[in-house]
Short mmCIF file of C-alpha atoms and ligand atoms in Angstrom, two decimals:
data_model
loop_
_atom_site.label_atom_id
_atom_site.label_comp_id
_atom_site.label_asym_id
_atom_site.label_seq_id
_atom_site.Cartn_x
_atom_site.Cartn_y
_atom_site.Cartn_z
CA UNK V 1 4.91 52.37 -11.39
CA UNK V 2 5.78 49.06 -12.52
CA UNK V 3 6.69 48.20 -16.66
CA UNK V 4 4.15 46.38 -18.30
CA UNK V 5 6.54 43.28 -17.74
CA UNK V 6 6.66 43.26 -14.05
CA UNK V 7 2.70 43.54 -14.38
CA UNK V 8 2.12 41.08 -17.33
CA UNK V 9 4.49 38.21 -15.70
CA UNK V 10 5.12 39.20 -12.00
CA UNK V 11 2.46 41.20 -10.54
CA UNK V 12 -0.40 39.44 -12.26
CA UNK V 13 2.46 36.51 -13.32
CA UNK V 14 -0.81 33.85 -12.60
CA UNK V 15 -2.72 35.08 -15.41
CA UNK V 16 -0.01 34.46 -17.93
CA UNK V 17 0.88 31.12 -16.24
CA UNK V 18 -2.57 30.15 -16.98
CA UNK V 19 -1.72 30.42 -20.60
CA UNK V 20 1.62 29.11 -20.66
CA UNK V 21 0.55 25.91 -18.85
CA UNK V 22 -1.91 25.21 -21.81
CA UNK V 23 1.10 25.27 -24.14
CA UNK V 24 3.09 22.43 -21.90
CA UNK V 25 1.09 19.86 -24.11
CA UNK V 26 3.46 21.42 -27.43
CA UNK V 27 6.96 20.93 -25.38
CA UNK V 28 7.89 17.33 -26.18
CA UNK V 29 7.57 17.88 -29.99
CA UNK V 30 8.82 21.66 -29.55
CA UNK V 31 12.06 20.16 -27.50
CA UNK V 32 12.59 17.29 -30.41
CA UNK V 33 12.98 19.68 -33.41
CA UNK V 34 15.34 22.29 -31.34
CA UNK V 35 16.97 18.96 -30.89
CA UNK V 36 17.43 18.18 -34.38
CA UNK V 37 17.62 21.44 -35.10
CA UNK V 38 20.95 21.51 -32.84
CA UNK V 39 22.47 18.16 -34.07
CA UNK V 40 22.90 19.60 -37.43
CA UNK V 41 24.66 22.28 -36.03
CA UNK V 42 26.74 20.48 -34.38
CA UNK V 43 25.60 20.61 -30.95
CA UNK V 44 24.07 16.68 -30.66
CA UNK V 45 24.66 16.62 -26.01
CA UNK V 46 25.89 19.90 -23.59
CA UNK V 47 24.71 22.63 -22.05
CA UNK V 48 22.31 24.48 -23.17
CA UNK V 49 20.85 27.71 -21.64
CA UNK V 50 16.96 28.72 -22.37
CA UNK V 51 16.81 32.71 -21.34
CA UNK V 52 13.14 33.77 -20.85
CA UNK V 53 12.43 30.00 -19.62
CA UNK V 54 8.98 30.50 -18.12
CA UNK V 55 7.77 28.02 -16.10
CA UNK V 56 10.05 24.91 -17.88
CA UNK V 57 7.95 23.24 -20.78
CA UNK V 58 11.32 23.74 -23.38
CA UNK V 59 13.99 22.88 -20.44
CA UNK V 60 12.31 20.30 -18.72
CA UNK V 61 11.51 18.74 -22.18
CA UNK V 62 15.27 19.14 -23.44
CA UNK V 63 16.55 17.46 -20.62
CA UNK V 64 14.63 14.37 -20.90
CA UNK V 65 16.11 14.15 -23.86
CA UNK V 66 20.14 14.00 -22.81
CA UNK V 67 20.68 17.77 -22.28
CA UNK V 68 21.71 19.68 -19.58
CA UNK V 69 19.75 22.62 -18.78
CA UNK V 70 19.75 26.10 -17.32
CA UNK V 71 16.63 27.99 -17.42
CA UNK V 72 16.43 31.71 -16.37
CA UNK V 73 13.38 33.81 -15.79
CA UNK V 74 12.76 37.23 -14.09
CA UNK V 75 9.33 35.66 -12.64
CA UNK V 76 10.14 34.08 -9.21
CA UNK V 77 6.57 32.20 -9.43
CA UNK V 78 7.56 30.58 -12.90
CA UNK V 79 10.94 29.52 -11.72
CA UNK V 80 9.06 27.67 -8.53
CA UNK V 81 7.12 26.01 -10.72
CA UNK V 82 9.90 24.75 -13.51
CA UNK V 83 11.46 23.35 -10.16
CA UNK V 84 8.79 21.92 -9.39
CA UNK V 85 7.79 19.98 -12.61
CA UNK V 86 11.61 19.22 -13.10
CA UNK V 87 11.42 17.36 -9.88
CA UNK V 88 8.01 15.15 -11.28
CA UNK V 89 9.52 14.75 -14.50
CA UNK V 90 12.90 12.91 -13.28
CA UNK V 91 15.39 15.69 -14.71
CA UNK V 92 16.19 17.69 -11.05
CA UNK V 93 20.32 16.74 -11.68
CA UNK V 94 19.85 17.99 -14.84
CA UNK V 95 18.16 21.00 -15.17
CA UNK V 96 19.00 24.44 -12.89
CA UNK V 97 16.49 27.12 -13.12
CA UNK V 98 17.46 30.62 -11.93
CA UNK V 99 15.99 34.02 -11.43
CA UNK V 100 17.36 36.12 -13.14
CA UNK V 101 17.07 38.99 -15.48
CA UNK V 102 18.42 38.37 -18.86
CA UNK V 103 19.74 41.78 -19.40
CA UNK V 104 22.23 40.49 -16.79
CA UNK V 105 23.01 37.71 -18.07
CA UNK V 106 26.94 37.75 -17.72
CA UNK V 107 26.39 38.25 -13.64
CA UNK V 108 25.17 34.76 -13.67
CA UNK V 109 27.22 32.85 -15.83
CA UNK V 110 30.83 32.59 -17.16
CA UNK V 111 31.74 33.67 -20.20
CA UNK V 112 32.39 30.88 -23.26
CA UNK V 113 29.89 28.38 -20.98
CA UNK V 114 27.24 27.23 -22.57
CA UNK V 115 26.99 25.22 -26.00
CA UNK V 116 23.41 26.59 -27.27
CA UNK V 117 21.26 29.22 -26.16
CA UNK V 118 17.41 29.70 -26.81
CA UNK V 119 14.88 31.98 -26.90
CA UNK V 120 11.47 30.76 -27.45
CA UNK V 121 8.13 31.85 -28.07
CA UNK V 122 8.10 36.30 -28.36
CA UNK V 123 10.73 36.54 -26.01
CA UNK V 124 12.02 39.49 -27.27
CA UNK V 125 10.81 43.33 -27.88
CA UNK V 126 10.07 43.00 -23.54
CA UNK V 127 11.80 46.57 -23.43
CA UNK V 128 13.70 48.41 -26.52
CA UNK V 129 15.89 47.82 -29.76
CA UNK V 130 19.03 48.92 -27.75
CA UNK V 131 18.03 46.65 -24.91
CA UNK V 132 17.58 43.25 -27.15
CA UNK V 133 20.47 44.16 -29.19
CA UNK V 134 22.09 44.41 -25.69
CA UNK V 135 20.74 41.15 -24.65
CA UNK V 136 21.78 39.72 -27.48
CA UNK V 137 25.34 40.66 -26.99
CA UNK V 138 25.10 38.98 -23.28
CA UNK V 139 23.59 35.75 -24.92
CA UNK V 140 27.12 35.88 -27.36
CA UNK V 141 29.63 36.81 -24.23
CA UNK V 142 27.79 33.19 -22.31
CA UNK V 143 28.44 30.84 -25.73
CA UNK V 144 31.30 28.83 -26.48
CA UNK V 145 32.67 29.69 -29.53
CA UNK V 146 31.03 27.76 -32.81
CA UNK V 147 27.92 27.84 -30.09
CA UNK V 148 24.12 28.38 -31.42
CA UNK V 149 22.01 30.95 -30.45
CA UNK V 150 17.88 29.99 -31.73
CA UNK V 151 15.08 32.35 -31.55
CA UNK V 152 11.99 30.97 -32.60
CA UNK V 153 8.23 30.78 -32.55
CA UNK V 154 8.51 34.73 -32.20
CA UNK V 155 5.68 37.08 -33.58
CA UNK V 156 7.01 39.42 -36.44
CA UNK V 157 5.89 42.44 -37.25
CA UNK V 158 4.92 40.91 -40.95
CA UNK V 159 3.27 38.31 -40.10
CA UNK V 160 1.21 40.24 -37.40
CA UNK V 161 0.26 43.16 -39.63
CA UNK V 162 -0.86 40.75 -42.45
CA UNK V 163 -3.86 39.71 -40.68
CA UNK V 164 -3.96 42.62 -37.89
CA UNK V 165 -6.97 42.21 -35.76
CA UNK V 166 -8.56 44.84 -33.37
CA UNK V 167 -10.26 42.48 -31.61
CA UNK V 168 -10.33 39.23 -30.61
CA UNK V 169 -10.56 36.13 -28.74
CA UNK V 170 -8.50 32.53 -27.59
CA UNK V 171 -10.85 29.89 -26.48
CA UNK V 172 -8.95 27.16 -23.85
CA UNK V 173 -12.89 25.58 -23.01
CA UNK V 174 -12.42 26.55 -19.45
CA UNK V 175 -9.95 29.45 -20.23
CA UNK V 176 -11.13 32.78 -22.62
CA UNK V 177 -9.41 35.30 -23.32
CA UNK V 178 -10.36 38.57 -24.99
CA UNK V 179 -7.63 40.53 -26.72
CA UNK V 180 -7.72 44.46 -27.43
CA UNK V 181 -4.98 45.52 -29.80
CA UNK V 182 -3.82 48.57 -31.02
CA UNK V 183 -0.49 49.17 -33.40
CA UNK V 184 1.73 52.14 -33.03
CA UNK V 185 3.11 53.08 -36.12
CA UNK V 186 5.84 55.44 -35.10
CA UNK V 187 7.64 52.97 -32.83
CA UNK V 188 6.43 49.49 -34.28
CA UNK V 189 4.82 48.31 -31.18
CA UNK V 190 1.82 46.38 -30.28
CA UNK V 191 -0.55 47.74 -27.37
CA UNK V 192 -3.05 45.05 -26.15
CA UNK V 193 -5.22 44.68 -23.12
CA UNK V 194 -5.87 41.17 -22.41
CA UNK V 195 -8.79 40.25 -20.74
CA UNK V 196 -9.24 36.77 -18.54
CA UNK V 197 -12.32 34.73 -18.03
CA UNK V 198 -12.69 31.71 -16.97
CA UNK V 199 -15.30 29.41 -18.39
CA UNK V 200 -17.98 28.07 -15.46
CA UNK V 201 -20.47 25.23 -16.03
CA UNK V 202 -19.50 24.97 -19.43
CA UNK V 203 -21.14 28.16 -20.18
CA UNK V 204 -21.01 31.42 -18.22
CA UNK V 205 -17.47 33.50 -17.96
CA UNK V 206 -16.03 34.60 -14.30
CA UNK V 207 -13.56 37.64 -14.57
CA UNK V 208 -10.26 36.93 -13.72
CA UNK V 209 -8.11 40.06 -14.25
CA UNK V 210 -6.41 41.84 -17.18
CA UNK V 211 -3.21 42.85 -18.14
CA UNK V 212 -1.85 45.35 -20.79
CA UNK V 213 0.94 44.70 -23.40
CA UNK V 214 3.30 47.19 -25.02
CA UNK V 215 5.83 44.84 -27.69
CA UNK V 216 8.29 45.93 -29.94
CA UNK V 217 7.56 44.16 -33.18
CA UNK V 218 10.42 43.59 -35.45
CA UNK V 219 10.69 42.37 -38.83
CA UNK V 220 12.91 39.43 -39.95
CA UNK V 221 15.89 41.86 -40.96
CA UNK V 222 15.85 43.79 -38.06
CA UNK V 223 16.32 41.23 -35.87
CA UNK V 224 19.33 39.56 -38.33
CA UNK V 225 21.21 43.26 -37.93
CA UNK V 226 20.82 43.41 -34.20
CA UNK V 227 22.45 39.78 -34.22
CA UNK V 228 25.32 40.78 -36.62
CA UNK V 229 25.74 43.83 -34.45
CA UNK V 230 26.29 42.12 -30.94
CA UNK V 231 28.99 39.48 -32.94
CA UNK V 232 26.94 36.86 -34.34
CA UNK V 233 26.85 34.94 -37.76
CA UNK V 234 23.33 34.09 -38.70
CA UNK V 235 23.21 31.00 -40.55
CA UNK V 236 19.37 30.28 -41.13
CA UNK V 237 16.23 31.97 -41.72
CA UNK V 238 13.08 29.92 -41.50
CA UNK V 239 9.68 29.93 -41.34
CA UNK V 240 9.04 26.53 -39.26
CA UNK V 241 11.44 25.13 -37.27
CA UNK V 242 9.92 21.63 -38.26
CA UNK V 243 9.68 21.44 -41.62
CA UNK V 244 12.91 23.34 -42.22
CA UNK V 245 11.27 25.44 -44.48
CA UNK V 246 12.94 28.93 -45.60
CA UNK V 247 11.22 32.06 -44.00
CA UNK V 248 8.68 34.18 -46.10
CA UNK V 249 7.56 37.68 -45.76
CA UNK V 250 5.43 37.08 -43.03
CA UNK V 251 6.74 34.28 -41.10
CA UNK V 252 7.41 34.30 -37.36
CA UNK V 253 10.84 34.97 -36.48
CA UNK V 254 12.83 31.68 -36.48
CA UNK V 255 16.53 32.64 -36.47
CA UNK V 256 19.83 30.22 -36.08
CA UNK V 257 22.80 31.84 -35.32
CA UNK V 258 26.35 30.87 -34.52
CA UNK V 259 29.39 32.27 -32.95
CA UNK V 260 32.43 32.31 -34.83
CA UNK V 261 35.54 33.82 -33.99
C1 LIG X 301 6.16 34.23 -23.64
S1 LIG X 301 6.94 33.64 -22.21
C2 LIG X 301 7.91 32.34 -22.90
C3 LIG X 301 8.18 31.22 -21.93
C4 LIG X 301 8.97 30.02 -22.46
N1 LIG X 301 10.09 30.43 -23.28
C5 LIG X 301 8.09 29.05 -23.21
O1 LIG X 301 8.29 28.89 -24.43
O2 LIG X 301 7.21 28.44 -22.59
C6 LIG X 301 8.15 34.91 -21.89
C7 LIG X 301 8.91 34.76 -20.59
O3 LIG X 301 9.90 35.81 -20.50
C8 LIG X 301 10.09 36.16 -19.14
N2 LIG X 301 10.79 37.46 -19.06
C9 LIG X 301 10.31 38.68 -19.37
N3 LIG X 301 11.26 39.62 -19.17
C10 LIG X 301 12.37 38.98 -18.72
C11 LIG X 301 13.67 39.40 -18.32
N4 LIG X 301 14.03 40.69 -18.37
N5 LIG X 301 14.55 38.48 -17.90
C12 LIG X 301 14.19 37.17 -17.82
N6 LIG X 301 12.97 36.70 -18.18
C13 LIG X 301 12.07 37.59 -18.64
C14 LIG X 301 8.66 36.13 -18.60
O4 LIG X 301 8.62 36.05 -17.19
C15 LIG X 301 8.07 34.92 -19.33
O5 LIG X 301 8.18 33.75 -18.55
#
């Protein structure tokens, strides 16, 4: 039986895609803090790497802007399409997108070879503690030394449980999407069922499909020990990537860190 990821982004990757496509119109301004973000940590032009790339909307957007990029995803469809837009958008020479499974990371690239490396958007808790904190230990073998690592714009398990809802729904206009969620306690996961409509005549809903969800959540600390664990110095905590501002109780997970040897 396939894992919930093969189903979510492979098997029924086109439900997702119609989701992540709506967030394209966020990846100039998303691409121009990470920018800032990595001037003031020294890393103003390079290579950067975006693991869990999706279909492009942070690489593309980052290479407009002077970087080079490598994107890797495990969905064959997303990658397709990142090629694809990278080729409209004028950044082909400088972007490479790959499939690839980031808890192989090191199989794909040299060690010490890129400046920065990001994860964006709840691309973590796909599997297991041991796995991210494995993951994370790939992302540090594939950075230079004094080289950033950045999650961000990742769901905590604070922030979710603040305002925990059973049910409920995201409204695109032509796109709605009904969300069943469950929490398990014992292993700090969220179980969801998503369910896909799309919106016809401005008014009635056509089925599309569902998919189910199983995420580890973490909390802030957690995911600053798995960090320290696989090598890494964490240098900021914060609860928007814009504004710079320090993280809270309940703010998403927006990590810097750095390797230093
Ligand atoms: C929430 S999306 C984020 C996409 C992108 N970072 C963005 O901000 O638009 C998570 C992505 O992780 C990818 N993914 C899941 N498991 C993966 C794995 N083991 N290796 C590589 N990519 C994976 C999915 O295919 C999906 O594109």
């Amino acid at each position: 039986m396939p894992s919930w990821v093969e189903e979510f982004f492979i098997n029924k990757g086109e439900l997702f895609l119609l989701v992540m496509n709506r967030a394209w119109e966020k990846g100039p301004e998303r691409a121009e803090t990470i920018k800032k973000i990595l001037e003031k940590h020294g890393v103003a032009k390079g290579r950067i790497l975006e693991i869990c790339c999706g279909n492009g909307r942070i690489s593309i957007n980052l290479a407009k802007i002077g970087y080079e990029v490598y994107g890797v995803d495990i969905s064959e469809r997303y990658i397709r399409d990142a090629k694809e837009r990278a080729k409209q958008s004028g950044v082909e020479e400088k972007t490479s997108f790959i499939v690839g499974d980031v808890r192989e990371l090191s199989k794909f690239f040299s060690e010490n070879y890129f400046d920065a490396v990001l994860n964006i958007w709840t691309s973590i808790g796909y599997y297991d503690a041991d796995t991210d904190q494995k993951i994370f230990r790939e992302v540090y073998k594939v950075t230079k030394n004094n080289g950033i690592f950045i999650i961000a714009n990742c769901a905590s398990r604070d922030g979710i449980l603040k305002s925990f809802c059973k049910n409920l729904f995201e409204d695109f206009k032509d796109l709605v999407i009904l969300h069943y969620n469950d929490y398990d306690i014992m292993e700090s996961r969220l179980k969801a069922r998503w369910v896909y409509y799309r919106r016809q005549d401005n008014k009635d809903l056509k089925y599309l499909g569902e998919t189910t969800l199983n995420l580890r959540l973490y909390s802030i600390h957690e995911v600053v020990k798995m960090l320290e664990n696989a090598g890494w110095k964490v240098i900021e905590v914060l609860d928007n990537l814009r504004e710079q501002r320090e993280a809270k109780y309940d703010s998403p997970i927006n990590i810097i860190a750095k390797k230093v040897l």
